[in-house]
PDB file of C-alpha atoms and ligand atoms in Angstrom:
ATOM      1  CA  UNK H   1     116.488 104.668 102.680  1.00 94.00           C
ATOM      2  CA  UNK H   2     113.773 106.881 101.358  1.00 96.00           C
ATOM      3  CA  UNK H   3     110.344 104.677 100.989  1.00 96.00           C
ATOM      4  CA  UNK H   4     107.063 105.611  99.106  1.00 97.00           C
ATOM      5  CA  UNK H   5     104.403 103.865  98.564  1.00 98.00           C
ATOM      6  CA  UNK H   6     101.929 102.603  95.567  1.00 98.00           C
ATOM      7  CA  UNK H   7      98.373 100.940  95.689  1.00 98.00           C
ATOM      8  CA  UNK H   8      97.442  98.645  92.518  1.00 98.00           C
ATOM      9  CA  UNK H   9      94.108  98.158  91.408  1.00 98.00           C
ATOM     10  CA  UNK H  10      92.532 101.133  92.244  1.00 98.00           C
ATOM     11  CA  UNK H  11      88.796 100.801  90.273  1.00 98.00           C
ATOM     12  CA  UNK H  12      85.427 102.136  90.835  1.00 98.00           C
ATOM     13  CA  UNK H  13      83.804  99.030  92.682  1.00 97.00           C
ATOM     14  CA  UNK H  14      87.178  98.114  94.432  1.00 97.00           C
ATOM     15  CA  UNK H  15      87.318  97.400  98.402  1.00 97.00           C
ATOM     16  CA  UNK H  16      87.078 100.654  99.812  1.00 97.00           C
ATOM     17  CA  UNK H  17      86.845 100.331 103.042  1.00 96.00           C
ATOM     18  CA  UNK H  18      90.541  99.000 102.784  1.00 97.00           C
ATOM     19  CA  UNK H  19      91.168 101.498 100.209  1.00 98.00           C
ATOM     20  CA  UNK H  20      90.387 105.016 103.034  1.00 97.00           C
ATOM     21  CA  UNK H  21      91.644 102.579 105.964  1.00 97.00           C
ATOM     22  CA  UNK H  22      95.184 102.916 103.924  1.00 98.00           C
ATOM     23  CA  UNK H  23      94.315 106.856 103.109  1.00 98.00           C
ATOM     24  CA  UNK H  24      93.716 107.444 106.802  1.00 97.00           C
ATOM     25  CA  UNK H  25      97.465 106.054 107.466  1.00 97.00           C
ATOM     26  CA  UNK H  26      98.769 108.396 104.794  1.00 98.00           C
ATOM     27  CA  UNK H  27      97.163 111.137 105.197  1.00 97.00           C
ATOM     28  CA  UNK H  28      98.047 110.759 109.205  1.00 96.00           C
ATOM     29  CA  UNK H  29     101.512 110.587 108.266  1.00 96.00           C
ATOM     30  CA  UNK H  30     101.813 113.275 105.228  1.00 96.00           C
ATOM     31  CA  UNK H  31     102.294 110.649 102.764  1.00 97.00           C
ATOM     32  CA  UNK H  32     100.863 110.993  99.189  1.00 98.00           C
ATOM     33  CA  UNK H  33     101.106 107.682  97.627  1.00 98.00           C
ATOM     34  CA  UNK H  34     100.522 106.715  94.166  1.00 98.00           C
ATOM     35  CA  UNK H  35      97.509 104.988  92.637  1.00 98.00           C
ATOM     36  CA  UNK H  36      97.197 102.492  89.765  1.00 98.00           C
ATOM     37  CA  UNK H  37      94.194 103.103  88.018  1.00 98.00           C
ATOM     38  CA  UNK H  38      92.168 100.265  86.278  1.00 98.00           C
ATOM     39  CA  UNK H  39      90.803 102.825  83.166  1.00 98.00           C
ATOM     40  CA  UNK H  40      88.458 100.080  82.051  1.00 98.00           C
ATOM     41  CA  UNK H  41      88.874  97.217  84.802  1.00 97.00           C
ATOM     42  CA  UNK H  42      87.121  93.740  83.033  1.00 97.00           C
ATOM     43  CA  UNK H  43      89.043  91.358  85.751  1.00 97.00           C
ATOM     44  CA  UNK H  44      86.157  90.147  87.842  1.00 96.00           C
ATOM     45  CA  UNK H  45      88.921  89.389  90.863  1.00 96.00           C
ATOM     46  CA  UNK H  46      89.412  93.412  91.223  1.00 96.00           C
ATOM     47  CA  UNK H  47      85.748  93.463  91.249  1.00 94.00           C
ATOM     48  CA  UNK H  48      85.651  93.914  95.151  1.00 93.00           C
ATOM     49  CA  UNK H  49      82.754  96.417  96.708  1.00 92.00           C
ATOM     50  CA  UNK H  50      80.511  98.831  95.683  1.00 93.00           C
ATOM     51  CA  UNK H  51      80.418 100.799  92.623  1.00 96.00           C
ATOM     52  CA  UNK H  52      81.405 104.422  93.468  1.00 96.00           C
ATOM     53  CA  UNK H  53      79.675 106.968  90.275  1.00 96.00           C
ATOM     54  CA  UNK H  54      82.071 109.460  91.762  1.00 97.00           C
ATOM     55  CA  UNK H  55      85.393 107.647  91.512  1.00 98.00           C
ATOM     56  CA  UNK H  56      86.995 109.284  88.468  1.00 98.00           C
ATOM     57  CA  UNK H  57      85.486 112.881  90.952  1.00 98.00           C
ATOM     58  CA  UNK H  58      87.657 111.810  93.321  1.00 98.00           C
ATOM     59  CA  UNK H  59      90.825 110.870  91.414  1.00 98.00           C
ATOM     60  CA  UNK H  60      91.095 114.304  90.114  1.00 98.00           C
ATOM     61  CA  UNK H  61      90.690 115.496  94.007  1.00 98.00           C
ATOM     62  CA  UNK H  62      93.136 113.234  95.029  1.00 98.00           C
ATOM     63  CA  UNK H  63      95.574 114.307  91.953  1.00 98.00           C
ATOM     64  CA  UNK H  64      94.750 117.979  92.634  1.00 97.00           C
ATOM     65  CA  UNK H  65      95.915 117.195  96.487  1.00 97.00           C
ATOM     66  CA  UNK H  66      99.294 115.930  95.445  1.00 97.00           C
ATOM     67  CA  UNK H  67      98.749 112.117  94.767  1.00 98.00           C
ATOM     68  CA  UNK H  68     100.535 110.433  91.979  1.00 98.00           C
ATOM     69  CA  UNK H  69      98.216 108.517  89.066  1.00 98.00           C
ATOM     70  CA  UNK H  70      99.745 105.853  87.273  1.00 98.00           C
ATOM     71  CA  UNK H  71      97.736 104.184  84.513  1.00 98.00           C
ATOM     72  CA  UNK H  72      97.407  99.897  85.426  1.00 98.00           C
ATOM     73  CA  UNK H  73      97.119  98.727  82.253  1.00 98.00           C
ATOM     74  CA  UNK H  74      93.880  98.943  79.981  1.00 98.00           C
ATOM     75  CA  UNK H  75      91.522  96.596  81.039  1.00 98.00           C
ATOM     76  CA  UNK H  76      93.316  93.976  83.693  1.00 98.00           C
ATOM     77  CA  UNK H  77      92.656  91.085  81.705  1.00 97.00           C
ATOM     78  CA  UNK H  78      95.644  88.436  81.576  1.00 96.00           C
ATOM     79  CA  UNK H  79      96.146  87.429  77.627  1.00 95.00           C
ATOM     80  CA  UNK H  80      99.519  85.497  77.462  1.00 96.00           C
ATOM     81  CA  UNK H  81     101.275  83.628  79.772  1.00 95.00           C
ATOM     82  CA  UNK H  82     105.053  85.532  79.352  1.00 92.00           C
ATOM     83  CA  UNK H  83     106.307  87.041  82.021  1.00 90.00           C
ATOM     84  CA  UNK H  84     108.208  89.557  79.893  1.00 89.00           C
ATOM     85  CA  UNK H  85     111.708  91.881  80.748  1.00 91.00           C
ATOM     86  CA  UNK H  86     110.562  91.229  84.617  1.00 88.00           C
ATOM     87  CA  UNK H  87     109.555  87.864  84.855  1.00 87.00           C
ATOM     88  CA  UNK H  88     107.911  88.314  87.977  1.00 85.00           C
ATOM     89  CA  UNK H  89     104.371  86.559  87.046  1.00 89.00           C
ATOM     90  CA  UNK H  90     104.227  84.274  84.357  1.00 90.00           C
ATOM     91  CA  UNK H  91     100.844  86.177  82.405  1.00 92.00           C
ATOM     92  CA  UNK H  92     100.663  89.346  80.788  1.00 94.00           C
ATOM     93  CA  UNK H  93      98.558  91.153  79.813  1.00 97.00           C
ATOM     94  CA  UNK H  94     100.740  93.108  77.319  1.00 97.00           C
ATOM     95  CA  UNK H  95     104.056  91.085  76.833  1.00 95.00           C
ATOM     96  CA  UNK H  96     103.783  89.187  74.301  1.00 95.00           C
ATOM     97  CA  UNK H  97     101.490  90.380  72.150  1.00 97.00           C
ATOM     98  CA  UNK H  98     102.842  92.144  69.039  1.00 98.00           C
ATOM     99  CA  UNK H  99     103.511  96.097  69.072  1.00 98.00           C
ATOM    100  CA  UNK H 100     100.278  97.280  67.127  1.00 98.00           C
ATOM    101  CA  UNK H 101      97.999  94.898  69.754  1.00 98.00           C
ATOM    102  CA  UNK H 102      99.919  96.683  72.652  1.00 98.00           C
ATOM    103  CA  UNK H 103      99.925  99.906  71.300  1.00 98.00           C
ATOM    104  CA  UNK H 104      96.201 100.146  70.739  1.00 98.00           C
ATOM    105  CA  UNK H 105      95.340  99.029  74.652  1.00 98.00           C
ATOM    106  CA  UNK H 106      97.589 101.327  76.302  1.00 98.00           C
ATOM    107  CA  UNK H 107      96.007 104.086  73.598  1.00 98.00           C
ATOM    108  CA  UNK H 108      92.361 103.250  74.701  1.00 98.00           C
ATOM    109  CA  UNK H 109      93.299 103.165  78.093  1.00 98.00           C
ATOM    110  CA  UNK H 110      95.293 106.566  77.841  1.00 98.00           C
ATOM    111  CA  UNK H 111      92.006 108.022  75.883  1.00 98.00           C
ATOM    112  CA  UNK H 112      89.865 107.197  78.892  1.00 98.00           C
ATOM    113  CA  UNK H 113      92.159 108.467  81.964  1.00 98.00           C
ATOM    114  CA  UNK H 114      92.316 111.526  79.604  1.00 98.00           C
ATOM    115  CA  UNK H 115      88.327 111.507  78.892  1.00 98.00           C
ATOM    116  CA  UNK H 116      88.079 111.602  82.480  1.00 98.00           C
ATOM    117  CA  UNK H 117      90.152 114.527  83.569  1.00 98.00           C
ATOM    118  CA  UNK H 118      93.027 112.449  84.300  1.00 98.00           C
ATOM    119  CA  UNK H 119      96.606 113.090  82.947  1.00 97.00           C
ATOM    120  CA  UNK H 120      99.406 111.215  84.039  1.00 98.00           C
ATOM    121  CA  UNK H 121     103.105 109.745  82.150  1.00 98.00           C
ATOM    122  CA  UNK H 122     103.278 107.152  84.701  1.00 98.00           C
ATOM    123  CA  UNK H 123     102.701 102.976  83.719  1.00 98.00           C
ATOM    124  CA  UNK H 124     101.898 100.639  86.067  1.00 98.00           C
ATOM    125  CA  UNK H 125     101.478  97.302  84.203  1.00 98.00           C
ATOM    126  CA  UNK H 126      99.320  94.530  85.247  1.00 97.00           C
ATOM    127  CA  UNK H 127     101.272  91.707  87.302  1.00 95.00           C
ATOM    128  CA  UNK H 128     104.812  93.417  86.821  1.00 95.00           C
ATOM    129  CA  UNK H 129     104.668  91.933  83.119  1.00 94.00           C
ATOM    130  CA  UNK H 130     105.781  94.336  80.329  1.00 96.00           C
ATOM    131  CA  UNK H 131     108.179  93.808  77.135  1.00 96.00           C
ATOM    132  CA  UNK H 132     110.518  95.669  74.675  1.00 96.00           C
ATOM    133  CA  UNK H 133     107.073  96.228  72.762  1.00 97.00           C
ATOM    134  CA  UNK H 134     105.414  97.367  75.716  1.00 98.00           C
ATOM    135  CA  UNK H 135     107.675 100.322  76.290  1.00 97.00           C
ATOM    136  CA  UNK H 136     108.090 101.418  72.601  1.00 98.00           C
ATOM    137  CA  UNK H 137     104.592 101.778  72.629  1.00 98.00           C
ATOM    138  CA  UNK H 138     104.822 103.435  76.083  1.00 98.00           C
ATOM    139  CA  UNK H 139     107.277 106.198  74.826  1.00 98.00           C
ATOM    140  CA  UNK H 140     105.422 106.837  71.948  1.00 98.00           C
ATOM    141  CA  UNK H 141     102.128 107.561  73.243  1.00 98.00           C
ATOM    142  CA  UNK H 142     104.552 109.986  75.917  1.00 98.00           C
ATOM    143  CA  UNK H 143     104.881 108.060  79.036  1.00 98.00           C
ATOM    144  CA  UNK H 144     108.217 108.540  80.962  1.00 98.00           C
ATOM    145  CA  UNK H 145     108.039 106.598  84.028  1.00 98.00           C
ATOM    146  CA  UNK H 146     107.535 102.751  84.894  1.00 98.00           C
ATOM    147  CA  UNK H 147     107.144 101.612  88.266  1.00 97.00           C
ATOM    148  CA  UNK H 148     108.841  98.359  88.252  1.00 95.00           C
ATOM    149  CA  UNK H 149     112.207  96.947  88.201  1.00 92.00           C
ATOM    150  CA  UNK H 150     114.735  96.003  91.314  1.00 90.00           C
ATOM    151  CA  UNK H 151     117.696  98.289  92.419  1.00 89.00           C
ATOM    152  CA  UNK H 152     117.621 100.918  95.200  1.00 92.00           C
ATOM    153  CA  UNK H 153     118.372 103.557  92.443  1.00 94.00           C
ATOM    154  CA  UNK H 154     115.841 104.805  89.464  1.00 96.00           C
ATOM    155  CA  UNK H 155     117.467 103.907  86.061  1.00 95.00           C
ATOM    156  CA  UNK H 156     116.831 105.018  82.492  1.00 95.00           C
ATOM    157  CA  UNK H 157     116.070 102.206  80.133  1.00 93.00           C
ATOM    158  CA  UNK H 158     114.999 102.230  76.396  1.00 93.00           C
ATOM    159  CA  UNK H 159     113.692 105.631  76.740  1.00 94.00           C
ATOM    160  CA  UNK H 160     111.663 105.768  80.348  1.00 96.00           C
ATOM    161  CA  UNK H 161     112.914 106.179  84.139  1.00 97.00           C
ATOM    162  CA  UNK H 162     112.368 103.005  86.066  1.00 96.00           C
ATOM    163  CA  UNK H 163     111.242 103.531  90.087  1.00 97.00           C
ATOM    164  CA  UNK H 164     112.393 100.236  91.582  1.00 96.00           C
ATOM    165  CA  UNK H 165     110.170  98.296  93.570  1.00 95.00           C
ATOM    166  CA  UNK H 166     111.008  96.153  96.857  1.00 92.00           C
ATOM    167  CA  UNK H 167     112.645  93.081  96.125  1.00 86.00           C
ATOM    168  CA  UNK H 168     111.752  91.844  99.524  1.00 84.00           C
ATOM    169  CA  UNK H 169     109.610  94.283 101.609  1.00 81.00           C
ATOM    170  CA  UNK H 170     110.710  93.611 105.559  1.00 83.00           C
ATOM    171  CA  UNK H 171     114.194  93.745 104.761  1.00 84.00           C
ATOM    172  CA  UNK H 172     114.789  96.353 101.523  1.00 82.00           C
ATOM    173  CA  UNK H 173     113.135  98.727 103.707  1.00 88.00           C
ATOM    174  CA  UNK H 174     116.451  98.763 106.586  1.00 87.00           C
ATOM    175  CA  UNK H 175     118.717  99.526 104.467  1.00 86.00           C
ATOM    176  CA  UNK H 176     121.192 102.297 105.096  1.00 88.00           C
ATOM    177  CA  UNK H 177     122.490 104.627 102.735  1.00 87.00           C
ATOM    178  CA  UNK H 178     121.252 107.307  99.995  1.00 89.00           C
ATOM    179  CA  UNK H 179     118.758 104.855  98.068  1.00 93.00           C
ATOM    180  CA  UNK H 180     115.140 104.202  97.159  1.00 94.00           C
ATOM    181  CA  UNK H 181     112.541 101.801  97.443  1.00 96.00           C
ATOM    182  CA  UNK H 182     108.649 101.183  96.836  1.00 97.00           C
ATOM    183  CA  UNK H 183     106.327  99.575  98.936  1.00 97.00           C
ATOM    184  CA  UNK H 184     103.776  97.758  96.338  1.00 97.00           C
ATOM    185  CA  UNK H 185     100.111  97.424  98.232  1.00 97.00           C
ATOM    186  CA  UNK H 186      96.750  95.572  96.801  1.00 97.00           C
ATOM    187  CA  UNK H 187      94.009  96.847  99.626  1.00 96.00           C
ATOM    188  CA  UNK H 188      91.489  94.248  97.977  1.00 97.00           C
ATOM    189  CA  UNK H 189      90.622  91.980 100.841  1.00 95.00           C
ATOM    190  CA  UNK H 190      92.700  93.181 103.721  1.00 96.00           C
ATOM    191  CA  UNK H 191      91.882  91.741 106.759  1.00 96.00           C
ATOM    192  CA  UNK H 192      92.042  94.130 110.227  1.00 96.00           C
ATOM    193  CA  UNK H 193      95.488  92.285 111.001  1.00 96.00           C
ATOM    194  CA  UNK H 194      96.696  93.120 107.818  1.00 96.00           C
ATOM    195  CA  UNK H 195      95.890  97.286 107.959  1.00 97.00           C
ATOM    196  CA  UNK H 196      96.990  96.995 111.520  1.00 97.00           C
ATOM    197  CA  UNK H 197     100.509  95.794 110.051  1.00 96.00           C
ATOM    198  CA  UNK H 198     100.633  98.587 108.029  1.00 96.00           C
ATOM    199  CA  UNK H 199      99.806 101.464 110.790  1.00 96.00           C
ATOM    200  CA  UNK H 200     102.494  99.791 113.227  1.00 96.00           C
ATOM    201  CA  UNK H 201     104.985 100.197 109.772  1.00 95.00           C
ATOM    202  CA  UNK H 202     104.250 103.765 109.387  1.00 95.00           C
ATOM    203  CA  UNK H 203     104.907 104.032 113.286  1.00 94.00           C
ATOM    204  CA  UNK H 204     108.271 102.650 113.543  1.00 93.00           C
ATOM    205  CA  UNK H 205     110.159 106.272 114.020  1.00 89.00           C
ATOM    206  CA  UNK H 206     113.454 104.596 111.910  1.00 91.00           C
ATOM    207  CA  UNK H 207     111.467 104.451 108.781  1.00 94.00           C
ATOM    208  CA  UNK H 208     111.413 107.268 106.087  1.00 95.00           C
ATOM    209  CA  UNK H 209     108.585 107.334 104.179  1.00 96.00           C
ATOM    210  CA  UNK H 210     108.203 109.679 101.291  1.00 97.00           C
ATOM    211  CA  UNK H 211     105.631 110.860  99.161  1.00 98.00           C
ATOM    212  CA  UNK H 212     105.714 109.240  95.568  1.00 98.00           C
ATOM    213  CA  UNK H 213     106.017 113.276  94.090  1.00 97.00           C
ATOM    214  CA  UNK H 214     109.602 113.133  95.594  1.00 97.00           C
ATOM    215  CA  UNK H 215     110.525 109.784  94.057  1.00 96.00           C
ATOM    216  CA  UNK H 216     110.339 111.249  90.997  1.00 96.00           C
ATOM    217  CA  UNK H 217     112.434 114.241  91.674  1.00 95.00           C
ATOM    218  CA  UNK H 218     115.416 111.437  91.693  1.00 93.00           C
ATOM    219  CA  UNK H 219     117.908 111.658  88.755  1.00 92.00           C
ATOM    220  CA  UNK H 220     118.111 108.125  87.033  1.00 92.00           C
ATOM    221  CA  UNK H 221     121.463 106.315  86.867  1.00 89.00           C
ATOM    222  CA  UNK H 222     122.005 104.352  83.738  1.00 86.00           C
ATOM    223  CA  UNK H 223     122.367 100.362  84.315  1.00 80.00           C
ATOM    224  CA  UNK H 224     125.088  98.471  82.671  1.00 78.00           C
ATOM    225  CA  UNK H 225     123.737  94.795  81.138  1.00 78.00           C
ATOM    226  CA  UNK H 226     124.925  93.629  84.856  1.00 80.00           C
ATOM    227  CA  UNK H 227     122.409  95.251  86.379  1.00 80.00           C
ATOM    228  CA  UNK H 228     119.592  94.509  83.767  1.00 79.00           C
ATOM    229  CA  UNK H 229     120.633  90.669  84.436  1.00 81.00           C
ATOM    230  CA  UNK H 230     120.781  90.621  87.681  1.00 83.00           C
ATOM    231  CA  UNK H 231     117.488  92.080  87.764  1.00 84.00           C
ATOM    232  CA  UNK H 232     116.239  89.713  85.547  1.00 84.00           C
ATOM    233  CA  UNK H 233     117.537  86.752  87.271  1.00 86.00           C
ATOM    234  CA  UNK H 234     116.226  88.348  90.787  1.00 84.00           C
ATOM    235  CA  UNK H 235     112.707  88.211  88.857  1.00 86.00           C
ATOM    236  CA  UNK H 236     113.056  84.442  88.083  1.00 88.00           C
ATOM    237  CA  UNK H 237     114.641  83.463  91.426  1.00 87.00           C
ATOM    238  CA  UNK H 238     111.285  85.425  92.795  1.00 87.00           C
ATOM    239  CA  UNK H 239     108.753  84.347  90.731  1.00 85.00           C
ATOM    240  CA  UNK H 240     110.015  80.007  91.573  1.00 86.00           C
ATOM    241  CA  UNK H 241     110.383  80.846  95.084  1.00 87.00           C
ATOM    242  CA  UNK H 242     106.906  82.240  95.507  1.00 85.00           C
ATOM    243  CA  UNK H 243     105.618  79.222  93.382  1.00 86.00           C
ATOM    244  CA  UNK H 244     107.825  76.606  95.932  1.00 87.00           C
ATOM    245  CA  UNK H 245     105.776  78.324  98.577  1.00 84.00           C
ATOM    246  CA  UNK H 246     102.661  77.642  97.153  1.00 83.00           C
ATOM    247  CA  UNK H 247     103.323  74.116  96.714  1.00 84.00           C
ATOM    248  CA  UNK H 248     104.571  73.522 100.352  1.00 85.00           C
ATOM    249  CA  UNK H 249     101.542  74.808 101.775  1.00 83.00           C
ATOM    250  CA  UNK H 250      99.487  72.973  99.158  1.00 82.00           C
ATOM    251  CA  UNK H 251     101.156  70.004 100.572  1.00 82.00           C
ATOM    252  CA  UNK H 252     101.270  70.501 103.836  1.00 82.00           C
ATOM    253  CA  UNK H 253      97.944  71.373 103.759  1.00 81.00           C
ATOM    254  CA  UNK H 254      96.753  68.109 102.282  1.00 78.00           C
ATOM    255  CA  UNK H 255      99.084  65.861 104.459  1.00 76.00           C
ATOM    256  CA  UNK H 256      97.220  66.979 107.767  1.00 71.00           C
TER     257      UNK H 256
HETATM  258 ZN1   ZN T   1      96.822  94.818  89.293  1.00 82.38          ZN
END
């Protein structure tokens, strides 16, 4: 099982002291990761430390040094509440709203990556939510690759290569066999237990890790409806379980 790695949320006033504690692992281990950038971040939850002047300075250094860049979204901000071809959250904030809307986000946010110095074919979408209108407009503003999706293979749908992400992290990681998984990370917030977690991960000498460059040197199978609705329904089952959790610890919260 070859694993790489992505960080969401990557903006100019993020948490950075998470953000070079998780560098510091990967550059230790001679991983290059890839970034979501924010290009216009408005979601005041992502708004997490210090504003950096130099950021967009160092994403080009980072790019230059062999990191991958996706684009997350345009601005963050959740519109609808559809969870899309990948129902993992139920907001959005692309799917949903019609193909001209969606079109002129990922546009802007394209325009500023590219004002910036940065150049990338590579969508990230804001809480895993994107729709048949989200990846027309994607192919015709020339992005190829989505990180998203569940499989152990990258597929080729409606015109862009899908990189699977970990349907369940601990155990998608153990599997045997010539396949492919992503490790999906938001720094914001992480405690000392939590980073610690991560260097004891990148420790364990059974692991392969891989940078995200080499992910993309994969050659996409092409997925029958099976696999589309299995991944769908994988999405669902998620999404409910994850919401059961919540409740139960809601509940057993307020019962002691
Ligand atoms: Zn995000």
């Amino acid at each position: 099982m070859d694993i790489a790695i992505r960080m969401d949320d990557i903006t100019p006033d993020m948490d950075w002291e998470s953000f070079l504690s998780m560098k510091e692992i990967l550059d230790t281990a001679g991983i290059k990761p890839l970034i979501g950038i924010v290009p216009d971040n408005k979601d005041k939850m992502l708004k997490c430390g210090e504003m950096h002047t130099d950021f967009w300075q160092q994403i080009r250094q980072l790019q230059q040094q062999g990191w991958s860049i996706a684009m997350h979204g345009y601005q963050h901000l959740y519109e609808t509440r559809q969870g899309g071809l990948f129902p993992l959250n139920h907001f959005s904030e692309f799917a949903g709203l019609s193909y001209e809307i969606q079109y002129e986000k990922l546009k802007k946010g394209k325009e500023i990556l590219e004002k910036n110095g940065i150049g990338t074919n590579l969508f990230m979408a804001p809480g895993h939510s994107y729709d048949k209108n989200t990846l027309r407009a994607l192919v015709e503003l020339g992005f190829t690759y989505v990180t998203d999706g569940f499989g152990y293979q990258p597929y080729h749908y409606k015109g862009i290569t899908f990189l699977p992400i970990a349907y369940h992290s601990r155990k998608s990681i153990r599997k045997k066999g010539e396949k492919i998984t992503t490790l999906v990370y938001h720094m914001n917030g992480s405690t000392p237990e939590q980073i610690q977690e991560i260097r004891r991960l990148f420790a364990e000498e059974d692991l392969k890790f891989i940078s995200y460059s080499n992910l993309l040197q994969k050659p996409p199978v092409h997925p029958g409806c099976c696999m589309r609705l299995l991944e769908y329904g994988g999405a669902t089952a998620k999404h409910y379980l994850v919401v059961a959790r919540s409740w139960i610890k809601k509940l057993t919260r307020n019962n002691k």
